[in-house]
Amino acid sequence: MTTHERCPADPGQDQGLDVFAQLCPSRAVFAELADKWSLLILMSLGEFGQQRFSELQRAVNGVSRKMLTQSLRALERNGLVRRTVHPETPPRVVYDLLPLGLELAALVAPVGRWTELHAERMLAAREEFDRAHAEG
């Protein structure tokens, strides 16, 4: 059986951080990153580069303005995304990845590709599971 260490008492200490520990700050960060919109935003910025809000909303089809705004703010707050306002009329706002975001986007992109390659098999497995566990 695998055991995980408790998170250190000093949140500034990075050794021993454990996303499995309920009170560890790394777990809260992990939960924010695991949000489906955040990962899709990272993947879009990683693949297409700098984008305006409306471009991101089109790229991440189905995300509401509210959720896109919240996710972008969280990504910006965590040092993954940079928001740049260009002093034009009207102001032009663009988003791009910071080095930490580029690193994470490079890790997430293969998971996205893997999902695309294997989605049909997983959907078939779901249907089989649901048939086997149907009430009746």
mmCIF file with all atom_site columns, C-alpha atoms in Angstrom:
data_model
loop_
_atom_site.group_PDB
_atom_site.id
_atom_site.type_symbol
_atom_site.label_atom_id
_atom_site.label_alt_id
_atom_site.label_comp_id
_atom_site.label_asym_id
_atom_site.label_entity_id
_atom_site.label_seq_id
_atom_site.pdbx_PDB_ins_code
_atom_site.Cartn_x
_atom_site.Cartn_y
_atom_site.Cartn_z
_atom_site.occupancy
_atom_site.B_iso_or_equiv
_atom_site.pdbx_formal_charge
_atom_site.auth_seq_id
_atom_site.auth_comp_id
_atom_site.auth_asym_id
_atom_site.auth_atom_id
_atom_site.pdbx_PDB_model_num
ATOM 1   C CA . MET A 1 1   ? 0.000   0.000  0.000   1.00 0.00 ? 1   MET A CA 1
ATOM 2   C CA . THR A 1 2   ? 1.301   3.433  -0.940  1.00 0.00 ? 2   THR A CA 1
ATOM 3   C CA . THR A 1 3   ? 1.344   6.111  1.729   1.00 0.00 ? 3   THR A CA 1
ATOM 4   C CA . HIS A 1 4   ? 1.747   9.818  1.184   1.00 0.00 ? 4   HIS A CA 1
ATOM 5   C CA . GLU A 1 5   ? 3.582   12.214 3.441   1.00 0.00 ? 5   GLU A CA 1
ATOM 6   C CA . ARG A 1 6   ? 1.749   15.059 5.108   1.00 0.00 ? 6   ARG A CA 1
ATOM 7   C CA . CYS A 1 7   ? 2.315   18.464 3.656   1.00 0.00 ? 7   CYS A CA 1
ATOM 8   C CA . PRO A 1 8   ? 5.062   20.426 5.458   1.00 0.00 ? 8   PRO A CA 1
ATOM 9   C CA . ALA A 1 9   ? 4.034   23.026 8.015   1.00 0.00 ? 9   ALA A CA 1
ATOM 10  C CA . ASP A 1 10  ? 5.892   25.710 6.049   1.00 0.00 ? 10  ASP A CA 1
ATOM 11  C CA . PRO A 1 11  ? 3.870   26.377 2.850   1.00 0.00 ? 11  PRO A CA 1
ATOM 12  C CA . GLY A 1 12  ? 6.932   28.057 1.303   1.00 0.00 ? 12  GLY A CA 1
ATOM 13  C CA . GLN A 1 13  ? 8.856   24.797 1.440   1.00 0.00 ? 13  GLN A CA 1
ATOM 14  C CA . ASP A 1 14  ? 8.442   22.856 -1.790  1.00 0.00 ? 14  ASP A CA 1
ATOM 15  C CA . GLN A 1 15  ? 9.944   19.575 -0.656  1.00 0.00 ? 15  GLN A CA 1
ATOM 16  C CA . GLY A 1 16  ? 7.364   17.134 0.538   1.00 0.00 ? 16  GLY A CA 1
ATOM 17  C CA . LEU A 1 17  ? 4.343   18.897 -0.943  1.00 0.00 ? 17  LEU A CA 1
ATOM 18  C CA . ASP A 1 18  ? 1.692   16.264 -1.471  1.00 0.00 ? 18  ASP A CA 1
ATOM 19  C CA . VAL A 1 19  ? -1.403  16.733 -3.658  1.00 0.00 ? 19  VAL A CA 1
ATOM 20  C CA . PHE A 1 20  ? -2.979  13.790 -1.819  1.00 0.00 ? 20  PHE A CA 1
ATOM 21  C CA . ALA A 1 21  ? -2.834  15.607 1.532   1.00 0.00 ? 21  ALA A CA 1
ATOM 22  C CA . GLN A 1 22  ? -6.147  17.362 2.147   1.00 0.00 ? 22  GLN A CA 1
ATOM 23  C CA . LEU A 1 23  ? -4.708  20.536 3.676   1.00 0.00 ? 23  LEU A CA 1
ATOM 24  C CA . CYS A 1 24  ? -1.660  20.884 1.439   1.00 0.00 ? 24  CYS A CA 1
ATOM 25  C CA . PRO A 1 25  ? -1.585  24.067 -0.706  1.00 0.00 ? 25  PRO A CA 1
ATOM 26  C CA . SER A 1 26  ? -0.431  21.994 -3.675  1.00 0.00 ? 26  SER A CA 1
ATOM 27  C CA . ARG A 1 27  ? -3.796  20.213 -3.615  1.00 0.00 ? 27  ARG A CA 1
ATOM 28  C CA . ALA A 1 28  ? -5.719  23.464 -4.065  1.00 0.00 ? 28  ALA A CA 1
ATOM 29  C CA . VAL A 1 29  ? -3.461  24.443 -6.964  1.00 0.00 ? 29  VAL A CA 1
ATOM 30  C CA . PHE A 1 30  ? -3.890  20.998 -8.505  1.00 0.00 ? 30  PHE A CA 1
ATOM 31  C CA . ALA A 1 31  ? -7.686  21.274 -8.204  1.00 0.00 ? 31  ALA A CA 1
ATOM 32  C CA . GLU A 1 32  ? -7.647  24.622 -10.027 1.00 0.00 ? 32  GLU A CA 1
ATOM 33  C CA . LEU A 1 33  ? -5.516  23.186 -12.803 1.00 0.00 ? 33  LEU A CA 1
ATOM 34  C CA . ALA A 1 34  ? -7.679  20.082 -13.123 1.00 0.00 ? 34  ALA A CA 1
ATOM 35  C CA . ASP A 1 35  ? -10.676 22.251 -14.030 1.00 0.00 ? 35  ASP A CA 1
ATOM 36  C CA . LYS A 1 36  ? -11.693 21.332 -17.587 1.00 0.00 ? 36  LYS A CA 1
ATOM 37  C CA . TRP A 1 37  ? -11.742 24.922 -18.826 1.00 0.00 ? 37  TRP A CA 1
ATOM 38  C CA . SER A 1 38  ? -8.266  25.690 -17.479 1.00 0.00 ? 38  SER A CA 1
ATOM 39  C CA . LEU A 1 39  ? -6.725  22.716 -19.250 1.00 0.00 ? 39  LEU A CA 1
ATOM 40  C CA . LEU A 1 40  ? -8.469  23.563 -22.517 1.00 0.00 ? 40  LEU A CA 1
ATOM 41  C CA . ILE A 1 41  ? -7.334  27.200 -22.282 1.00 0.00 ? 41  ILE A CA 1
ATOM 42  C CA . LEU A 1 42  ? -3.752  26.081 -21.663 1.00 0.00 ? 42  LEU A CA 1
ATOM 43  C CA . MET A 1 43  ? -3.935  23.708 -24.614 1.00 0.00 ? 43  MET A CA 1
ATOM 44  C CA . SER A 1 44  ? -5.328  26.417 -26.899 1.00 0.00 ? 44  SER A CA 1
ATOM 45  C CA . LEU A 1 45  ? -2.711  28.972 -25.914 1.00 0.00 ? 45  LEU A CA 1
ATOM 46  C CA . GLY A 1 46  ? -0.015  26.317 -26.207 1.00 0.00 ? 46  GLY A CA 1
ATOM 47  C CA . GLU A 1 47  ? -1.100  25.297 -29.693 1.00 0.00 ? 47  GLU A CA 1
ATOM 48  C CA . PHE A 1 48  ? -2.147  28.632 -31.201 1.00 0.00 ? 48  PHE A CA 1
ATOM 49  C CA . GLY A 1 49  ? -0.122  31.123 -29.153 1.00 0.00 ? 49  GLY A CA 1
ATOM 50  C CA . GLN A 1 50  ? -1.291  34.567 -28.070 1.00 0.00 ? 50  GLN A CA 1
ATOM 51  C CA . GLN A 1 51  ? -5.057  35.050 -28.338 1.00 0.00 ? 51  GLN A CA 1
ATOM 52  C CA . ARG A 1 52  ? -7.696  37.635 -27.607 1.00 0.00 ? 52  ARG A CA 1
ATOM 53  C CA . PHE A 1 53  ? -10.598 36.790 -25.285 1.00 0.00 ? 53  PHE A CA 1
ATOM 54  C CA . SER A 1 54  ? -13.016 36.233 -28.193 1.00 0.00 ? 54  SER A CA 1
ATOM 55  C CA . GLU A 1 55  ? -10.512 33.973 -29.954 1.00 0.00 ? 55  GLU A CA 1
ATOM 56  C CA . LEU A 1 56  ? -10.118 31.877 -26.822 1.00 0.00 ? 56  LEU A CA 1
ATOM 57  C CA . GLN A 1 57  ? -13.881 31.664 -26.419 1.00 0.00 ? 57  GLN A CA 1
ATOM 58  C CA . ARG A 1 58  ? -14.201 30.348 -29.989 1.00 0.00 ? 58  ARG A CA 1
ATOM 59  C CA . ALA A 1 59  ? -11.285 27.937 -29.519 1.00 0.00 ? 59  ALA A CA 1
ATOM 60  C CA . VAL A 1 60  ? -12.690 26.566 -26.255 1.00 0.00 ? 60  VAL A CA 1
ATOM 61  C CA . ASN A 1 61  ? -16.138 25.993 -27.695 1.00 0.00 ? 61  ASN A CA 1
ATOM 62  C CA . GLY A 1 62  ? -18.882 25.913 -25.061 1.00 0.00 ? 62  GLY A CA 1
ATOM 63  C CA . VAL A 1 63  ? -17.176 27.963 -22.339 1.00 0.00 ? 63  VAL A CA 1
ATOM 64  C CA . SER A 1 64  ? -19.269 30.866 -21.074 1.00 0.00 ? 64  SER A CA 1
ATOM 65  C CA . ARG A 1 65  ? -17.815 34.372 -20.809 1.00 0.00 ? 65  ARG A CA 1
ATOM 66  C CA . LYS A 1 66  ? -18.055 34.092 -17.021 1.00 0.00 ? 66  LYS A CA 1
ATOM 67  C CA . MET A 1 67  ? -16.189 30.772 -16.819 1.00 0.00 ? 67  MET A CA 1
ATOM 68  C CA . LEU A 1 68  ? -13.558 31.909 -19.323 1.00 0.00 ? 68  LEU A CA 1
ATOM 69  C CA . THR A 1 69  ? -12.957 35.070 -17.295 1.00 0.00 ? 69  THR A CA 1
ATOM 70  C CA . GLN A 1 70  ? -12.732 33.129 -14.014 1.00 0.00 ? 70  GLN A CA 1
ATOM 71  C CA . SER A 1 71  ? -10.406 30.511 -15.494 1.00 0.00 ? 71  SER A CA 1
ATOM 72  C CA . LEU A 1 72  ? -8.135  33.101 -17.105 1.00 0.00 ? 72  LEU A CA 1
ATOM 73  C CA . ARG A 1 73  ? -7.898  35.011 -13.811 1.00 0.00 ? 73  ARG A CA 1
ATOM 74  C CA . ALA A 1 74  ? -6.984  31.831 -11.929 1.00 0.00 ? 74  ALA A CA 1
ATOM 75  C CA . LEU A 1 75  ? -4.363  30.931 -14.533 1.00 0.00 ? 75  LEU A CA 1
ATOM 76  C CA . GLU A 1 76  ? -2.973  34.471 -14.402 1.00 0.00 ? 76  GLU A CA 1
ATOM 77  C CA . ARG A 1 77  ? -2.946  34.409 -10.587 1.00 0.00 ? 77  ARG A CA 1
ATOM 78  C CA . ASN A 1 78  ? -1.015  31.123 -10.627 1.00 0.00 ? 78  ASN A CA 1
ATOM 79  C CA . GLY A 1 79  ? 1.676   32.556 -12.907 1.00 0.00 ? 79  GLY A CA 1
ATOM 80  C CA . LEU A 1 80  ? 0.722   30.521 -15.977 1.00 0.00 ? 80  LEU A CA 1
ATOM 81  C CA . VAL A 1 81  ? -0.946  33.123 -18.204 1.00 0.00 ? 81  VAL A CA 1
ATOM 82  C CA . ARG A 1 82  ? -0.113  36.750 -18.922 1.00 0.00 ? 82  ARG A CA 1
ATOM 83  C CA . ARG A 1 83  ? -2.831  39.286 -19.713 1.00 0.00 ? 83  ARG A CA 1
ATOM 84  C CA . THR A 1 84  ? -1.573  42.226 -21.761 1.00 0.00 ? 84  THR A CA 1
ATOM 85  C CA . VAL A 1 85  ? -3.629  45.349 -22.391 1.00 0.00 ? 85  VAL A CA 1
ATOM 86  C CA . HIS A 1 86  ? -2.487  47.317 -25.446 1.00 0.00 ? 86  HIS A CA 1
ATOM 87  C CA . PRO A 1 87  ? -3.283  51.043 -25.124 1.00 0.00 ? 87  PRO A CA 1
ATOM 88  C CA . GLU A 1 88  ? -5.313  51.383 -28.280 1.00 0.00 ? 88  GLU A CA 1
ATOM 89  C CA . THR A 1 89  ? -8.820  52.615 -28.979 1.00 0.00 ? 89  THR A CA 1
ATOM 90  C CA . PRO A 1 90  ? -10.586 50.373 -28.224 1.00 0.00 ? 90  PRO A CA 1
ATOM 91  C CA . PRO A 1 91  ? -8.076  48.655 -25.905 1.00 0.00 ? 91  PRO A CA 1
ATOM 92  C CA . ARG A 1 92  ? -6.803  45.334 -27.219 1.00 0.00 ? 92  ARG A CA 1
ATOM 93  C CA . VAL A 1 93  ? -6.340  42.637 -24.568 1.00 0.00 ? 93  VAL A CA 1
ATOM 94  C CA . VAL A 1 94  ? -4.387  39.475 -25.350 1.00 0.00 ? 94  VAL A CA 1
ATOM 95  C CA . TYR A 1 95  ? -3.485  36.389 -23.353 1.00 0.00 ? 95  TYR A CA 1
ATOM 96  C CA . ASP A 1 96  ? -0.395  34.265 -23.712 1.00 0.00 ? 96  ASP A CA 1
ATOM 97  C CA . LEU A 1 97  ? 1.510   31.674 -21.721 1.00 0.00 ? 97  LEU A CA 1
ATOM 98  C CA . LEU A 1 98  ? 4.282   32.479 -19.302 1.00 0.00 ? 98  LEU A CA 1
ATOM 99  C CA . PRO A 1 99  ? 7.195   29.997 -19.031 1.00 0.00 ? 99  PRO A CA 1
ATOM 100 C CA . LEU A 1 100 ? 5.438   27.948 -16.326 1.00 0.00 ? 100 LEU A CA 1
ATOM 101 C CA . GLY A 1 101 ? 2.285   27.828 -18.481 1.00 0.00 ? 101 GLY A CA 1
ATOM 102 C CA . LEU A 1 102 ? 4.289   26.770 -21.534 1.00 0.00 ? 102 LEU A CA 1
ATOM 103 C CA . GLU A 1 103 ? 5.780   23.911 -19.519 1.00 0.00 ? 103 GLU A CA 1
ATOM 104 C CA . LEU A 1 104 ? 2.365   22.757 -18.306 1.00 0.00 ? 104 LEU A CA 1
ATOM 105 C CA . ALA A 1 105 ? 0.733   23.141 -21.745 1.00 0.00 ? 105 ALA A CA 1
ATOM 106 C CA . ALA A 1 106 ? 3.442   20.891 -23.195 1.00 0.00 ? 106 ALA A CA 1
ATOM 107 C CA . LEU A 1 107 ? 2.549   18.228 -20.609 1.00 0.00 ? 107 LEU A CA 1
ATOM 108 C CA . VAL A 1 108 ? -1.224  18.537 -21.099 1.00 0.00 ? 108 VAL A CA 1
ATOM 109 C CA . ALA A 1 109 ? -1.233  18.512 -24.931 1.00 0.00 ? 109 ALA A CA 1
ATOM 110 C CA . PRO A 1 110 ? -0.313  14.796 -25.188 1.00 0.00 ? 110 PRO A CA 1
ATOM 111 C CA . VAL A 1 111 ? -3.168  13.946 -22.809 1.00 0.00 ? 111 VAL A CA 1
ATOM 112 C CA . GLY A 1 112 ? -5.539  15.856 -25.094 1.00 0.00 ? 112 GLY A CA 1
ATOM 113 C CA . ARG A 1 113 ? -4.234  13.980 -28.152 1.00 0.00 ? 113 ARG A CA 1
ATOM 114 C CA . TRP A 1 114 ? -4.458  10.653 -26.296 1.00 0.00 ? 114 TRP A CA 1
ATOM 115 C CA . THR A 1 115 ? -8.074  11.442 -25.392 1.00 0.00 ? 115 THR A CA 1
ATOM 116 C CA . GLU A 1 116 ? -8.932  12.218 -29.010 1.00 0.00 ? 116 GLU A CA 1
ATOM 117 C CA . LEU A 1 117 ? -7.337  8.942  -30.148 1.00 0.00 ? 117 LEU A CA 1
ATOM 118 C CA . HIS A 1 118 ? -9.096  6.789  -27.539 1.00 0.00 ? 118 HIS A CA 1
ATOM 119 C CA . ALA A 1 119 ? -12.433 8.560  -26.992 1.00 0.00 ? 119 ALA A CA 1
ATOM 120 C CA . GLU A 1 120 ? -14.369 6.069  -29.142 1.00 0.00 ? 120 GLU A CA 1
ATOM 121 C CA . ARG A 1 121 ? -13.072 3.129  -27.112 1.00 0.00 ? 121 ARG A CA 1
ATOM 122 C CA . MET A 1 122 ? -13.947 4.861  -23.852 1.00 0.00 ? 122 MET A CA 1
ATOM 123 C CA . LEU A 1 123 ? -17.425 5.776  -25.083 1.00 0.00 ? 123 LEU A CA 1
ATOM 124 C CA . ALA A 1 124 ? -17.989 2.150  -26.110 1.00 0.00 ? 124 ALA A CA 1
ATOM 125 C CA . ALA A 1 125 ? -16.794 1.022  -22.670 1.00 0.00 ? 125 ALA A CA 1
ATOM 126 C CA . ARG A 1 126 ? -19.247 3.441  -21.042 1.00 0.00 ? 126 ARG A CA 1
ATOM 127 C CA . GLU A 1 127 ? -22.129 2.041  -23.063 1.00 0.00 ? 127 GLU A CA 1
ATOM 128 C CA . GLU A 1 128 ? -21.131 -1.520 -22.154 1.00 0.00 ? 128 GLU A CA 1
ATOM 129 C CA . PHE A 1 129 ? -20.819 -0.566 -18.473 1.00 0.00 ? 129 PHE A CA 1
ATOM 130 C CA . ASP A 1 130 ? -24.181 1.202  -18.489 1.00 0.00 ? 130 ASP A CA 1
ATOM 131 C CA . ARG A 1 131 ? -25.896 -1.811 -20.136 1.00 0.00 ? 131 ARG A CA 1
ATOM 132 C CA . ALA A 1 132 ? -24.333 -4.189 -17.590 1.00 0.00 ? 132 ALA A CA 1
ATOM 133 C CA . HIS A 1 133 ? -25.357 -1.991 -14.656 1.00 0.00 ? 133 HIS A CA 1
ATOM 134 C CA . ALA A 1 134 ? -28.766 -0.859 -15.852 1.00 0.00 ? 134 ALA A CA 1
ATOM 135 C CA . GLU A 1 135 ? -31.518 -1.119 -13.323 1.00 0.00 ? 135 GLU A CA 1
ATOM 136 C CA . GLY A 1 136 ? -34.285 -3.438 -14.323 1.00 0.00 ? 136 GLY A CA 1
#
